[in-house]
Amino acid sequence: MDVLEAVETHVLVPESVEDAIAQLAELEDEGKVLAGGQSLLVLFRFGFVTPTSLVSLRKIDELKRIEPTADGGLRIGAGVSQYQIIADSMIAGAYPALVDAAKCVSSPQVRRRGTIGGNLCHADPTADPPAALIALGADVEIASSEGRRTLPIDELFADYMETILEPGELLTAVLLPAPGSSSAYVKHRLRGIDTAIVGVGIGLTLADDGTTCESARIGLSGAGATPLRARGAEAALAGVSLTPQAWAGAGRIAAEECEPLEDTEASEWYRRKMVDRFVQRAGALAHARANGQETSA
């Protein structure tokens, strides 16, 4: 069922970011943004949100584009679907962790309609793209009546299922920097459509010898009330040879510094163990890719 058929509500269809912002500011807490509808429909179904109006983004072309940036990075509009991310050659070649994560999102039907912006704004701590984007050093662009601002993606998440976005603000794009040596995202789940019990994204920049870590970024899903960055584990990898022992040490540190929730899916203890193990798996995959040895997660 289409989200517009699921609820009786007023739907606004702006044709520019500026119009969407004006409408959201006027509605304040009574309006919700509708992109792919894959997260919003679930919230409607269970009565968690009951807006009087929806602001549909389907006619805003700016939000649907994937474009190179002047600094060698990439701009991904917030309305780009997970399927578009998987199919885009620029993303696949430079940012494999994001493709890994998009492939892990729920079902093929959800990936066709669900958008990267909707996934981030839903702020599920077990979602896949946030951890990959943290590992890739992404920023997000936020538009309001006062203009546009950017901030690191790990600063977008305020608390469990909450972002820092205020009424009248709209997430418009994900901004990726020039790529490092390689990246990977791996996920532990019970069924193919499930969100992560634990997910780990790793972005690597190697020294010229192909073995020493110049820098690393590690993003975690399912390891706290929000997606997390494992800064202690990153610091432990900087400047060292990426042996299995080095990855094991980084895994232990990441497991110690995360703050897993305990629920019906997994205990805190189990999630910490999986963070440890999956940091090692993601790291080995990213390192192998950097040396041209492996391409699939």
Short mmCIF file of C-alpha atoms in Angstrom, two decimals:
data_model
loop_
_atom_site.label_atom_id
_atom_site.label_comp_id
_atom_site.label_asym_id
_atom_site.label_seq_id
_atom_site.Cartn_x
_atom_site.Cartn_y
_atom_site.Cartn_z
CA MET A 1 0.00 0.00 0.00
CA ASP A 2 1.25 3.45 -0.91
CA VAL A 3 1.84 5.76 2.06
CA LEU A 4 -0.54 8.31 0.54
CA GLU A 5 -3.29 5.69 0.53
CA ALA A 6 -2.51 4.61 4.07
CA VAL A 7 -3.47 7.86 5.77
CA GLU A 8 -5.94 10.68 5.33
CA THR A 9 -3.79 13.78 5.30
CA HIS A 10 -3.02 16.90 3.31
CA VAL A 11 -0.18 16.41 0.80
CA LEU A 12 1.90 19.35 -0.39
CA VAL A 13 4.12 18.90 -3.46
CA PRO A 14 6.75 21.66 -3.70
CA GLU A 15 8.98 21.88 -6.77
CA SER A 16 12.05 23.41 -5.11
CA VAL A 17 14.01 23.06 -1.88
CA GLU A 18 13.12 26.64 -0.97
CA ASP A 19 9.39 25.96 -1.29
CA ALA A 20 9.69 22.78 0.76
CA ILE A 21 11.50 24.64 3.53
CA ALA A 22 8.86 27.36 3.61
CA GLN A 23 6.08 24.79 3.87
CA LEU A 24 7.84 22.83 6.61
CA ALA A 25 8.48 26.02 8.60
CA GLU A 26 4.82 26.95 8.39
CA LEU A 27 3.65 23.48 9.44
CA GLU A 28 6.17 23.20 12.33
CA ASP A 29 5.59 19.89 14.16
CA GLU A 30 2.35 19.18 12.28
CA GLY A 31 4.11 18.29 9.01
CA LYS A 32 6.35 15.43 7.92
CA VAL A 33 8.62 15.04 4.93
CA LEU A 34 7.67 12.29 2.47
CA ALA A 35 10.51 10.94 0.32
CA GLY A 36 10.34 7.20 -0.45
CA GLY A 37 7.90 6.60 2.40
CA GLN A 38 9.51 3.33 3.50
CA SER A 39 10.24 4.46 7.06
CA LEU A 40 7.32 6.86 7.36
CA LEU A 41 4.74 4.22 6.46
CA VAL A 42 5.87 2.03 9.35
CA LEU A 43 5.55 4.91 11.79
CA PHE A 44 2.07 5.70 10.49
CA ARG A 45 1.00 2.08 10.73
CA PHE A 46 1.85 1.89 14.42
CA GLY A 47 0.54 5.35 15.25
CA PHE A 48 3.91 6.79 16.22
CA VAL A 49 3.40 9.87 14.01
CA THR A 50 0.11 11.53 13.07
CA PRO A 51 0.91 14.64 11.00
CA THR A 52 -1.82 16.81 9.54
CA SER A 53 0.21 17.37 6.35
CA LEU A 54 2.92 15.70 4.29
CA VAL A 55 5.49 17.58 2.25
CA SER A 56 6.32 15.33 -0.70
CA LEU A 57 9.77 15.73 -2.27
CA ARG A 58 9.01 13.80 -5.45
CA LYS A 59 9.12 16.84 -7.78
CA ILE A 60 12.39 18.34 -6.51
CA ASP A 61 14.95 17.31 -9.13
CA GLU A 62 17.91 18.67 -7.15
CA LEU A 63 17.42 15.96 -4.55
CA LYS A 64 17.62 13.13 -7.09
CA ARG A 65 21.05 13.84 -8.55
CA ILE A 66 24.47 12.24 -8.01
CA GLU A 67 27.22 14.64 -9.02
CA PRO A 68 31.02 14.97 -8.70
CA THR A 69 32.23 17.89 -6.60
CA ALA A 70 35.09 20.29 -7.31
CA ASP A 71 37.28 18.76 -4.58
CA GLY A 72 37.18 15.25 -6.08
CA GLY A 73 34.30 14.01 -3.94
CA LEU A 74 30.67 13.28 -4.65
CA ARG A 75 27.35 14.89 -3.87
CA ILE A 76 24.40 12.52 -3.42
CA GLY A 77 20.98 14.14 -3.27
CA ALA A 78 18.84 13.17 -0.30
CA GLY A 79 16.16 11.80 -2.65
CA VAL A 80 18.49 9.26 -4.28
CA SER A 81 17.25 5.71 -3.68
CA GLN A 82 19.27 2.81 -2.30
CA TYR A 83 18.89 1.12 -5.69
CA GLN A 84 20.40 4.13 -7.46
CA ILE A 85 23.36 4.01 -5.09
CA ILE A 86 23.92 0.32 -5.84
CA ALA A 87 23.72 0.91 -9.61
CA ASP A 88 25.89 4.05 -9.81
CA SER A 89 29.38 3.40 -11.21
CA MET A 90 30.95 6.46 -9.55
CA ILE A 91 29.88 5.28 -6.11
CA ALA A 92 30.81 1.65 -6.73
CA GLY A 93 34.31 2.55 -7.89
CA ALA A 94 35.22 5.04 -5.19
CA TYR A 95 33.01 4.26 -2.18
CA PRO A 96 32.35 0.50 -2.05
CA ALA A 97 31.31 0.60 1.62
CA LEU A 98 28.24 2.64 0.70
CA VAL A 99 27.25 0.11 -1.97
CA ASP A 100 27.76 -2.70 0.57
CA ALA A 101 25.44 -0.90 2.98
CA ALA A 102 22.77 -0.09 0.39
CA LYS A 103 22.67 -3.76 -0.65
CA CYS A 104 21.98 -4.68 3.00
CA VAL A 105 18.94 -2.42 3.36
CA SER A 106 15.83 -4.55 3.89
CA SER A 107 14.26 -5.99 0.70
CA PRO A 108 14.57 -5.21 -3.03
CA GLN A 109 11.22 -3.41 -2.92
CA VAL A 110 12.37 -1.13 -0.09
CA ARG A 111 15.69 -0.46 -1.82
CA ARG A 112 13.81 0.64 -4.95
CA ARG A 113 11.79 3.29 -3.11
CA GLY A 114 13.68 4.07 0.07
CA THR A 115 16.03 7.07 -0.12
CA ILE A 116 19.38 7.82 1.49
CA GLY A 117 17.98 10.97 3.09
CA GLY A 118 14.97 9.16 4.50
CA ASN A 119 17.20 6.46 5.95
CA LEU A 120 19.41 9.01 7.70
CA CYS A 121 16.54 11.11 9.02
CA HIS A 122 14.80 8.01 10.38
CA ALA A 123 17.89 7.73 12.62
CA ASP A 124 17.54 4.03 13.36
CA PRO A 125 20.75 3.06 15.22
CA THR A 126 20.68 -0.34 13.49
CA ALA A 127 20.43 1.08 9.95
CA ASP A 128 23.22 0.31 7.48
CA PRO A 129 24.10 3.51 5.53
CA PRO A 130 25.01 5.65 8.57
CA ALA A 131 27.90 3.40 9.62
CA ALA A 132 29.25 3.26 6.06
CA LEU A 133 28.98 7.04 5.67
CA ILE A 134 30.72 7.64 8.99
CA ALA A 135 33.54 5.40 7.76
CA LEU A 136 33.73 7.37 4.52
CA GLY A 137 34.00 10.73 6.31
CA ALA A 138 30.76 12.06 4.85
CA ASP A 139 29.10 15.37 5.65
CA VAL A 140 25.41 16.16 5.32
CA GLU A 141 23.95 19.36 3.90
CA ILE A 142 20.98 20.89 5.71
CA ALA A 143 18.85 23.67 4.25
CA SER A 144 16.67 26.16 6.12
CA SER A 145 15.30 29.65 5.57
CA GLU A 146 18.67 30.96 6.76
CA GLY A 147 20.62 29.15 4.04
CA ARG A 148 22.55 25.89 3.89
CA ARG A 149 25.05 24.43 6.31
CA THR A 150 27.10 21.24 6.45
CA LEU A 151 28.16 19.09 9.36
CA PRO A 152 29.86 15.70 9.83
CA ILE A 153 27.35 12.91 9.51
CA ASP A 154 28.01 11.53 12.99
CA GLU A 155 26.79 14.88 14.38
CA LEU A 156 23.40 14.45 12.67
CA PHE A 157 22.16 11.91 15.24
CA ALA A 158 20.93 13.31 18.55
CA ASP A 159 19.51 10.26 20.33
CA TYR A 160 17.59 7.07 19.68
CA MET A 161 15.56 7.66 16.47
CA GLU A 162 16.23 11.42 16.71
CA THR A 163 18.27 13.85 14.63
CA ILE A 164 19.33 17.44 15.27
CA LEU A 165 17.01 18.72 12.51
CA GLU A 166 14.65 21.44 13.64
CA PRO A 167 11.19 22.28 12.18
CA GLY A 168 11.73 24.03 8.88
CA GLU A 169 15.03 22.26 8.18
CA LEU A 170 15.54 19.76 5.37
CA LEU A 171 18.41 17.37 4.75
CA THR A 172 19.29 17.97 1.10
CA ALA A 173 22.45 15.99 0.34
CA VAL A 174 25.22 13.68 1.47
CA LEU A 175 28.68 15.05 0.66
CA LEU A 176 31.49 12.53 0.25
CA PRO A 177 35.14 13.65 0.29
CA ALA A 178 37.70 12.43 -2.23
CA PRO A 179 38.01 8.68 -1.65
CA GLY A 180 40.75 7.03 0.36
CA SER A 181 42.42 3.74 -0.55
CA SER A 182 39.31 1.62 -0.01
CA SER A 183 36.37 0.85 2.26
CA ALA A 184 33.96 -1.89 3.27
CA TYR A 185 30.78 -2.46 5.26
CA VAL A 186 29.79 -5.82 6.76
CA LYS A 187 26.71 -6.72 8.74
CA HIS A 188 25.48 -9.36 11.17
CA ARG A 189 21.73 -10.08 11.00
CA LEU A 190 19.37 -13.02 11.46
CA ARG A 191 17.39 -12.72 8.20
CA GLY A 192 18.17 -10.99 4.95
CA ILE A 193 15.58 -8.24 5.50
CA ASP A 194 16.57 -7.49 9.10
CA THR A 195 18.36 -4.42 10.35
CA ALA A 196 21.80 -4.90 11.85
CA ILE A 197 22.45 -6.69 15.09
CA VAL A 198 25.85 -5.16 14.43
CA GLY A 199 27.19 -3.44 11.32
CA VAL A 200 30.71 -2.12 10.79
CA GLY A 201 31.96 0.29 8.14
CA ILE A 202 35.66 0.94 7.64
CA GLY A 203 37.36 3.51 5.45
CA LEU A 204 41.11 3.11 4.90
CA THR A 205 43.87 5.29 3.58
CA LEU A 206 47.09 3.30 3.18
CA ALA A 207 50.69 4.44 3.03
CA ASP A 208 52.67 3.85 -0.17
CA ASP A 209 53.78 0.39 1.00
CA GLY A 210 50.17 -0.84 0.79
CA THR A 211 50.36 -2.31 4.29
CA THR A 212 50.76 0.55 6.75
CA CYS A 213 47.62 2.41 7.78
CA GLU A 214 47.92 6.14 7.22
CA SER A 215 44.43 6.71 8.65
CA ALA A 216 41.24 4.79 9.30
CA ARG A 217 37.63 5.63 10.08
CA ILE A 218 35.24 3.16 11.70
CA GLY A 219 31.45 3.50 11.84
CA LEU A 220 29.23 1.22 13.93
CA SER A 221 25.55 0.27 13.68
CA GLY A 222 23.71 -1.57 16.43
CA ALA A 223 26.34 -0.52 18.95
CA GLY A 224 24.58 2.33 20.74
CA ALA A 225 21.50 4.55 20.84
CA THR A 226 22.81 6.23 17.67
CA PRO A 227 25.24 5.22 14.93
CA LEU A 228 28.72 5.62 16.39
CA ARG A 229 32.27 6.41 15.36
CA ALA A 230 34.92 4.22 17.02
CA ARG A 231 37.62 6.85 17.50
CA GLY A 232 39.75 4.83 19.90
CA ALA A 233 39.96 1.93 17.48
CA GLU A 234 40.83 4.35 14.66
CA ALA A 235 43.69 5.81 16.70
CA ALA A 236 45.06 2.34 17.42
CA LEU A 237 45.36 1.63 13.69
CA ALA A 238 47.05 4.86 12.64
CA GLY A 239 50.65 4.34 11.56
CA VAL A 240 50.74 0.58 12.13
CA SER A 241 51.09 -2.36 9.78
CA LEU A 242 47.64 -3.86 9.14
CA THR A 243 48.29 -7.39 10.36
CA PRO A 244 45.56 -9.66 11.74
CA GLN A 245 46.86 -8.78 15.19
CA ALA A 246 46.39 -5.08 14.53
CA TRP A 247 42.79 -5.63 13.43
CA ALA A 248 42.16 -7.84 16.48
CA GLY A 249 43.39 -5.04 18.72
CA ALA A 250 41.18 -2.50 16.97
CA GLY A 251 38.20 -4.84 17.33
CA ARG A 252 38.73 -5.16 21.07
CA ILE A 253 39.00 -1.39 21.49
CA ALA A 254 35.86 -0.76 19.41
CA ALA A 255 33.96 -3.32 21.52
CA GLU A 256 35.06 -1.56 24.70
CA GLU A 257 34.22 1.97 23.55
CA CYS A 258 30.77 1.28 22.07
CA GLU A 259 27.56 1.38 24.13
CA PRO A 260 25.26 -1.38 22.83
CA LEU A 261 21.59 -1.56 23.69
CA GLU A 262 20.11 -4.80 24.98
CA ASP A 263 16.86 -5.99 23.38
CA THR A 264 15.07 -9.08 22.07
CA GLU A 265 17.54 -9.35 19.17
CA ALA A 266 20.76 -9.53 21.19
CA SER A 267 22.31 -8.83 24.56
CA GLU A 268 24.84 -6.09 25.21
CA TRP A 269 27.53 -8.75 25.74
CA TYR A 270 26.77 -10.40 22.40
CA ARG A 271 26.76 -7.13 20.50
CA ARG A 272 30.15 -6.21 21.93
CA LYS A 273 31.53 -9.58 20.83
CA MET A 274 30.13 -9.03 17.34
CA VAL A 275 31.60 -5.52 17.14
CA ASP A 276 35.00 -7.03 17.94
CA ARG A 277 34.63 -9.74 15.30
CA PHE A 278 33.10 -7.61 12.57
CA VAL A 279 35.67 -4.81 12.87
CA GLN A 280 38.20 -7.49 11.98
CA ARG A 281 36.11 -8.75 9.05
CA ALA A 282 35.40 -5.30 7.64
CA GLY A 283 39.02 -4.29 8.08
CA ALA A 284 40.35 -7.35 6.29
CA LEU A 285 37.93 -6.78 3.41
CA ALA A 286 38.78 -3.08 3.06
CA HIS A 287 42.51 -3.87 3.14
CA ALA A 288 42.13 -6.62 0.54
CA ARG A 289 40.16 -4.30 -1.72
CA ALA A 290 42.81 -1.62 -1.40
CA ASN A 291 45.31 -4.14 -2.78
CA GLY A 292 42.96 -5.29 -5.55
CA GLN A 293 42.36 -8.71 -4.03
CA GLU A 294 38.63 -8.66 -3.23
CA THR A 295 35.59 -6.77 -4.43
CA SER A 296 32.48 -8.26 -2.75
CA ALA A 297 31.37 -8.13 0.86
#
